[in-house]
């Protein structure tokens, strides 16, 4: 039974990557072409379609416990714990009325096909370059104030090691909030370390539990106070989540 389960998991993971490739080569190419015109709503429709097909087509659903409501006229910085590739597509699924753009690693633009699309729909940052990191804040402000978009930043700066529930936060999201005078929406994603980890023979489809915990406003705050509050809010929600096969890398 154990071996059958492992085989089923591997086949499911293979299906995910086939679906991701098909979505990128079809919907992704449409997204890339759409970025050359000014219809941002139509572009975002296809971006959400990419995320929706990949999320539900891989057997995932979600439940949302929302303790705060989003203002349809407000633009936000969205943050969450980063545990899986599914975090990215889930953000698209969660926000039908708040178009999002990600702040992401510049090195990902090197990947064939995906990299060209990624470059068009993300704010890229070279973390080895201080100049690049400084330029991000102006780019974020432009997206929030001029392009009517919302910005997603995973404050851990990447997916932490499997045994770490929540890595220490980097400053970027909180400096951006103060610099742009934009509120931060805090999400907690549960169980994706188990459901879709960076381990090929582990994982399973199912319902992802999502909590929209709080909106933090930058008024009178420092980057450190915002960072501490956000970290505490997420950690308290996920600290009791069990991590299966914690020593598997």
Short mmCIF file of C-alpha atoms in Angstrom, two decimals:
data_model
loop_
_atom_site.label_atom_id
_atom_site.label_comp_id
_atom_site.label_asym_id
_atom_site.label_seq_id
_atom_site.Cartn_x
_atom_site.Cartn_y
_atom_site.Cartn_z
CA UNK A 1 0.00 0.00 0.00
CA UNK A 2 2.86 2.37 0.84
CA UNK A 3 4.44 1.83 -2.59
CA UNK A 4 1.11 2.31 -4.37
CA UNK A 5 0.64 5.59 -2.53
CA UNK A 6 4.14 6.73 -3.52
CA UNK A 7 3.51 5.83 -7.16
CA UNK A 8 0.17 7.66 -7.10
CA UNK A 9 1.86 10.73 -5.62
CA UNK A 10 4.60 10.72 -8.26
CA UNK A 11 2.04 10.37 -11.06
CA UNK A 12 0.06 13.25 -9.57
CA UNK A 13 3.19 15.40 -9.38
CA UNK A 14 4.02 14.57 -12.99
CA UNK A 15 0.49 15.62 -13.96
CA UNK A 16 0.99 18.94 -12.16
CA UNK A 17 4.17 19.72 -14.12
CA UNK A 18 2.57 18.67 -17.41
CA UNK A 19 -0.41 20.93 -16.64
CA UNK A 20 1.93 23.78 -15.64
CA UNK A 21 3.83 23.42 -18.92
CA UNK A 22 0.62 23.35 -20.96
CA UNK A 23 -0.79 26.39 -19.13
CA UNK A 24 2.45 28.31 -19.61
CA UNK A 25 2.72 27.47 -23.30
CA UNK A 26 -0.92 28.39 -24.00
CA UNK A 27 -2.42 30.82 -21.50
CA UNK A 28 1.05 32.10 -20.57
CA UNK A 29 1.86 33.07 -24.13
CA UNK A 30 -1.46 34.93 -24.36
CA UNK A 31 -0.56 36.78 -21.14
CA UNK A 32 2.82 37.71 -22.59
CA UNK A 33 1.21 39.13 -25.74
CA UNK A 34 -1.47 40.94 -23.72
CA UNK A 35 1.17 42.85 -21.75
CA UNK A 36 1.96 44.83 -24.90
CA UNK A 37 -1.46 46.49 -24.83
CA UNK A 38 -3.15 48.68 -22.22
CA UNK A 39 -6.11 46.49 -21.25
CA UNK A 40 -4.93 45.52 -17.77
CA UNK A 41 -8.29 43.97 -16.84
CA UNK A 42 -8.16 41.56 -19.77
CA UNK A 43 -4.52 40.73 -19.04
CA UNK A 44 -5.38 39.94 -15.43
CA UNK A 45 -8.31 37.80 -16.57
CA UNK A 46 -5.86 35.51 -18.37
CA UNK A 47 -3.41 35.61 -15.45
CA UNK A 48 -6.17 34.44 -13.12
CA UNK A 49 -7.17 31.80 -15.67
CA UNK A 50 -3.61 30.46 -15.57
CA UNK A 51 -3.71 30.28 -11.78
CA UNK A 52 -7.26 28.92 -11.64
CA UNK A 53 -6.63 26.10 -14.13
CA UNK A 54 -3.38 25.10 -12.43
CA UNK A 55 -4.84 25.23 -8.91
CA UNK A 56 -8.11 23.41 -9.50
CA UNK A 57 -6.72 21.23 -12.30
CA UNK A 58 -4.20 19.82 -9.82
CA UNK A 59 -6.96 18.80 -7.42
CA UNK A 60 -6.80 21.69 -4.96
CA UNK A 61 -9.63 23.69 -3.45
CA UNK A 62 -9.51 26.16 -0.59
CA UNK A 63 -11.46 27.49 2.37
CA UNK A 64 -11.05 31.11 3.40
CA UNK A 65 -11.53 32.34 6.95
CA UNK A 66 -11.55 36.11 6.58
CA UNK A 67 -11.42 38.28 9.67
CA UNK A 68 -11.21 41.46 7.58
CA UNK A 69 -12.81 42.57 4.33
CA UNK A 70 -10.93 44.05 1.39
CA UNK A 71 -12.02 47.45 0.14
CA UNK A 72 -12.60 47.18 -3.63
CA UNK A 73 -11.31 50.75 -4.02
CA UNK A 74 -8.10 50.20 -2.03
CA UNK A 75 -4.78 48.81 -3.28
CA UNK A 76 -2.80 46.61 -0.92
CA UNK A 77 0.45 44.83 -0.30
CA UNK A 78 -0.38 41.15 0.26
CA UNK A 79 1.94 39.00 2.37
CA UNK A 80 1.84 35.35 3.46
CA UNK A 81 4.08 32.57 4.68
CA UNK A 82 5.86 30.96 1.72
CA UNK A 83 5.83 27.17 1.72
CA UNK A 84 5.16 25.91 -1.78
CA UNK A 85 4.81 26.63 -5.50
CA UNK A 86 1.07 26.58 -4.89
CA UNK A 87 1.32 29.83 -2.88
CA UNK A 88 1.71 31.74 -6.13
CA UNK A 89 -1.31 30.32 -7.97
CA UNK A 90 -3.37 30.53 -4.79
CA UNK A 91 -2.80 34.29 -4.66
CA UNK A 92 -4.36 34.60 -8.12
CA UNK A 93 -7.34 32.47 -7.09
CA UNK A 94 -7.93 34.52 -3.94
CA UNK A 95 -8.07 37.92 -5.66
CA UNK A 96 -10.60 38.22 -8.48
CA UNK A 97 -11.14 41.95 -7.87
CA UNK A 98 -7.68 43.05 -6.76
CA UNK A 99 -5.22 42.54 -9.65
CA UNK A 100 -1.86 41.42 -8.31
CA UNK A 101 1.75 41.61 -9.35
CA UNK A 102 4.57 39.76 -7.57
CA UNK A 103 7.94 40.98 -6.38
CA UNK A 104 10.22 38.11 -7.33
CA UNK A 105 13.77 36.95 -7.84
CA UNK A 106 15.45 38.29 -10.95
CA UNK A 107 17.25 35.00 -11.57
CA UNK A 108 13.95 33.30 -12.50
CA UNK A 109 13.84 35.30 -15.74
CA UNK A 110 16.60 33.01 -17.07
CA UNK A 111 14.20 30.05 -17.51
CA UNK A 112 13.13 29.43 -21.13
CA UNK A 113 9.61 30.63 -22.04
CA UNK A 114 8.53 30.97 -18.40
CA UNK A 115 11.25 33.55 -17.77
CA UNK A 116 10.04 35.86 -20.56
CA UNK A 117 6.48 35.73 -19.24
CA UNK A 118 7.61 36.08 -15.62
CA UNK A 119 9.58 39.21 -16.48
CA UNK A 120 6.46 40.80 -17.96
CA UNK A 121 4.19 40.18 -14.97
CA UNK A 122 6.55 40.69 -12.03
CA UNK A 123 8.69 43.30 -10.37
CA UNK A 124 12.15 41.76 -10.48
CA UNK A 125 14.78 42.25 -7.82
CA UNK A 126 18.43 41.22 -7.83
CA UNK A 127 19.09 40.61 -4.16
CA UNK A 128 22.84 40.86 -4.69
CA UNK A 129 22.46 44.44 -5.93
CA UNK A 130 21.69 47.25 -3.50
CA UNK A 131 20.68 49.47 -6.42
CA UNK A 132 18.18 46.87 -7.64
CA UNK A 133 16.69 46.48 -4.17
CA UNK A 134 16.28 50.25 -3.82
CA UNK A 135 14.64 50.53 -7.24
CA UNK A 136 11.96 48.03 -6.21
CA UNK A 137 10.24 50.55 -3.93
CA UNK A 138 9.67 53.03 -6.76
CA UNK A 139 8.39 50.20 -8.96
CA UNK A 140 6.01 49.03 -6.22
CA UNK A 141 4.70 52.57 -5.72
CA UNK A 142 4.08 52.92 -9.46
CA UNK A 143 2.08 49.69 -9.58
CA UNK A 144 0.01 50.64 -6.53
CA UNK A 145 -0.72 54.26 -7.44
CA UNK A 146 -0.57 54.45 -11.22
CA UNK A 147 -1.40 50.95 -12.47
CA UNK A 148 -4.15 50.22 -9.92
CA UNK A 149 -2.54 46.93 -8.92
CA UNK A 150 -1.82 45.17 -5.66
CA UNK A 151 1.62 43.82 -4.84
CA UNK A 152 2.41 40.37 -3.44
CA UNK A 153 5.59 39.99 -1.40
CA UNK A 154 6.56 36.82 0.46
CA UNK A 155 8.52 38.40 3.33
CA UNK A 156 10.59 35.30 4.10
CA UNK A 157 12.40 35.97 0.81
CA UNK A 158 11.96 32.41 -0.40
CA UNK A 159 10.74 29.02 0.77
CA UNK A 160 12.49 28.11 4.03
CA UNK A 161 13.87 24.69 4.93
CA UNK A 162 11.25 22.05 5.55
CA UNK A 163 11.63 21.97 9.32
CA UNK A 164 11.24 25.76 9.65
CA UNK A 165 7.62 26.83 10.03
CA UNK A 166 8.28 30.54 9.50
CA UNK A 167 11.60 32.05 8.52
CA UNK A 168 12.75 35.43 9.78
CA UNK A 169 11.17 38.20 7.68
CA UNK A 170 13.13 40.50 5.40
CA UNK A 171 12.47 44.24 5.40
CA UNK A 172 11.19 44.81 1.87
CA UNK A 173 7.43 44.50 2.31
CA UNK A 174 7.43 46.76 5.35
CA UNK A 175 9.67 49.45 3.89
CA UNK A 176 7.42 49.40 0.81
CA UNK A 177 4.31 49.80 2.96
CA UNK A 178 5.71 52.91 4.65
CA UNK A 179 7.24 54.32 1.45
CA UNK A 180 3.97 53.91 -0.48
CA UNK A 181 1.65 54.53 2.48
CA UNK A 182 -0.11 51.28 1.57
CA UNK A 183 -1.77 48.84 3.97
CA UNK A 184 -0.52 45.28 4.32
CA UNK A 185 -2.97 42.38 4.17
CA UNK A 186 -1.68 39.46 6.22
CA UNK A 187 -2.52 35.90 5.13
CA UNK A 188 -1.70 32.57 6.75
CA UNK A 189 -1.53 29.50 4.46
CA UNK A 190 -1.87 26.14 6.18
CA UNK A 191 -0.57 22.65 5.32
CA UNK A 192 1.03 23.38 1.94
CA UNK A 193 4.35 22.12 3.32
CA UNK A 194 2.59 18.76 3.39
CA UNK A 195 0.29 19.10 0.38
CA UNK A 196 2.87 20.31 -2.16
CA UNK A 197 6.39 20.35 -0.69
CA UNK A 198 9.61 20.60 -2.67
CA UNK A 199 9.96 16.82 -2.38
CA UNK A 200 8.89 14.99 -5.51
CA UNK A 201 7.45 11.87 -3.90
CA UNK A 202 5.44 13.70 -1.22
CA UNK A 203 2.19 15.62 -1.36
CA UNK A 204 -1.50 15.22 -2.02
CA UNK A 205 -4.40 17.22 -3.45
CA UNK A 206 -7.13 18.59 -1.21
CA UNK A 207 -8.51 21.67 0.50
CA UNK A 208 -6.05 24.39 1.50
CA UNK A 209 -6.97 26.33 4.62
CA UNK A 210 -6.40 30.06 4.18
CA UNK A 211 -6.78 32.77 6.82
CA UNK A 212 -6.94 36.46 6.01
CA UNK A 213 -5.80 37.57 9.41
CA UNK A 214 -5.51 41.34 9.55
CA UNK A 215 -4.81 44.56 7.67
CA UNK A 216 -1.83 46.50 9.00
CA UNK A 217 -1.66 50.23 8.29
CA UNK A 218 1.70 52.02 8.13
CA UNK A 219 0.54 55.18 9.91
CA UNK A 220 2.89 55.85 12.82
CA UNK A 221 4.69 52.53 12.34
CA UNK A 222 8.33 51.71 11.67
CA UNK A 223 9.51 48.87 9.45
CA UNK A 224 10.50 46.95 12.56
CA UNK A 225 7.13 47.35 14.28
CA UNK A 226 5.24 46.35 11.13
CA UNK A 227 7.55 43.38 10.58
CA UNK A 228 7.18 42.19 14.17
CA UNK A 229 3.40 42.46 14.10
CA UNK A 230 3.11 40.64 10.77
CA UNK A 231 5.46 37.85 11.85
CA UNK A 232 3.60 37.33 15.11
CA UNK A 233 0.21 37.29 13.38
CA UNK A 234 1.23 34.57 10.94
CA UNK A 235 3.30 32.51 13.36
CA UNK A 236 0.48 32.31 15.90
CA UNK A 237 -1.81 30.86 13.21
CA UNK A 238 0.58 28.23 11.86
CA UNK A 239 2.69 27.28 14.89
CA UNK A 240 0.60 24.19 15.66
CA UNK A 241 0.52 22.92 12.07
CA UNK A 242 2.14 19.50 11.82
CA UNK A 243 4.91 19.00 9.25
CA UNK A 244 4.96 15.45 7.88
CA UNK A 245 8.31 13.77 7.16
CA UNK A 246 10.06 16.79 8.65
CA UNK A 247 13.59 15.48 8.04
CA UNK A 248 13.05 14.64 4.38
CA UNK A 249 14.88 17.08 2.09
#
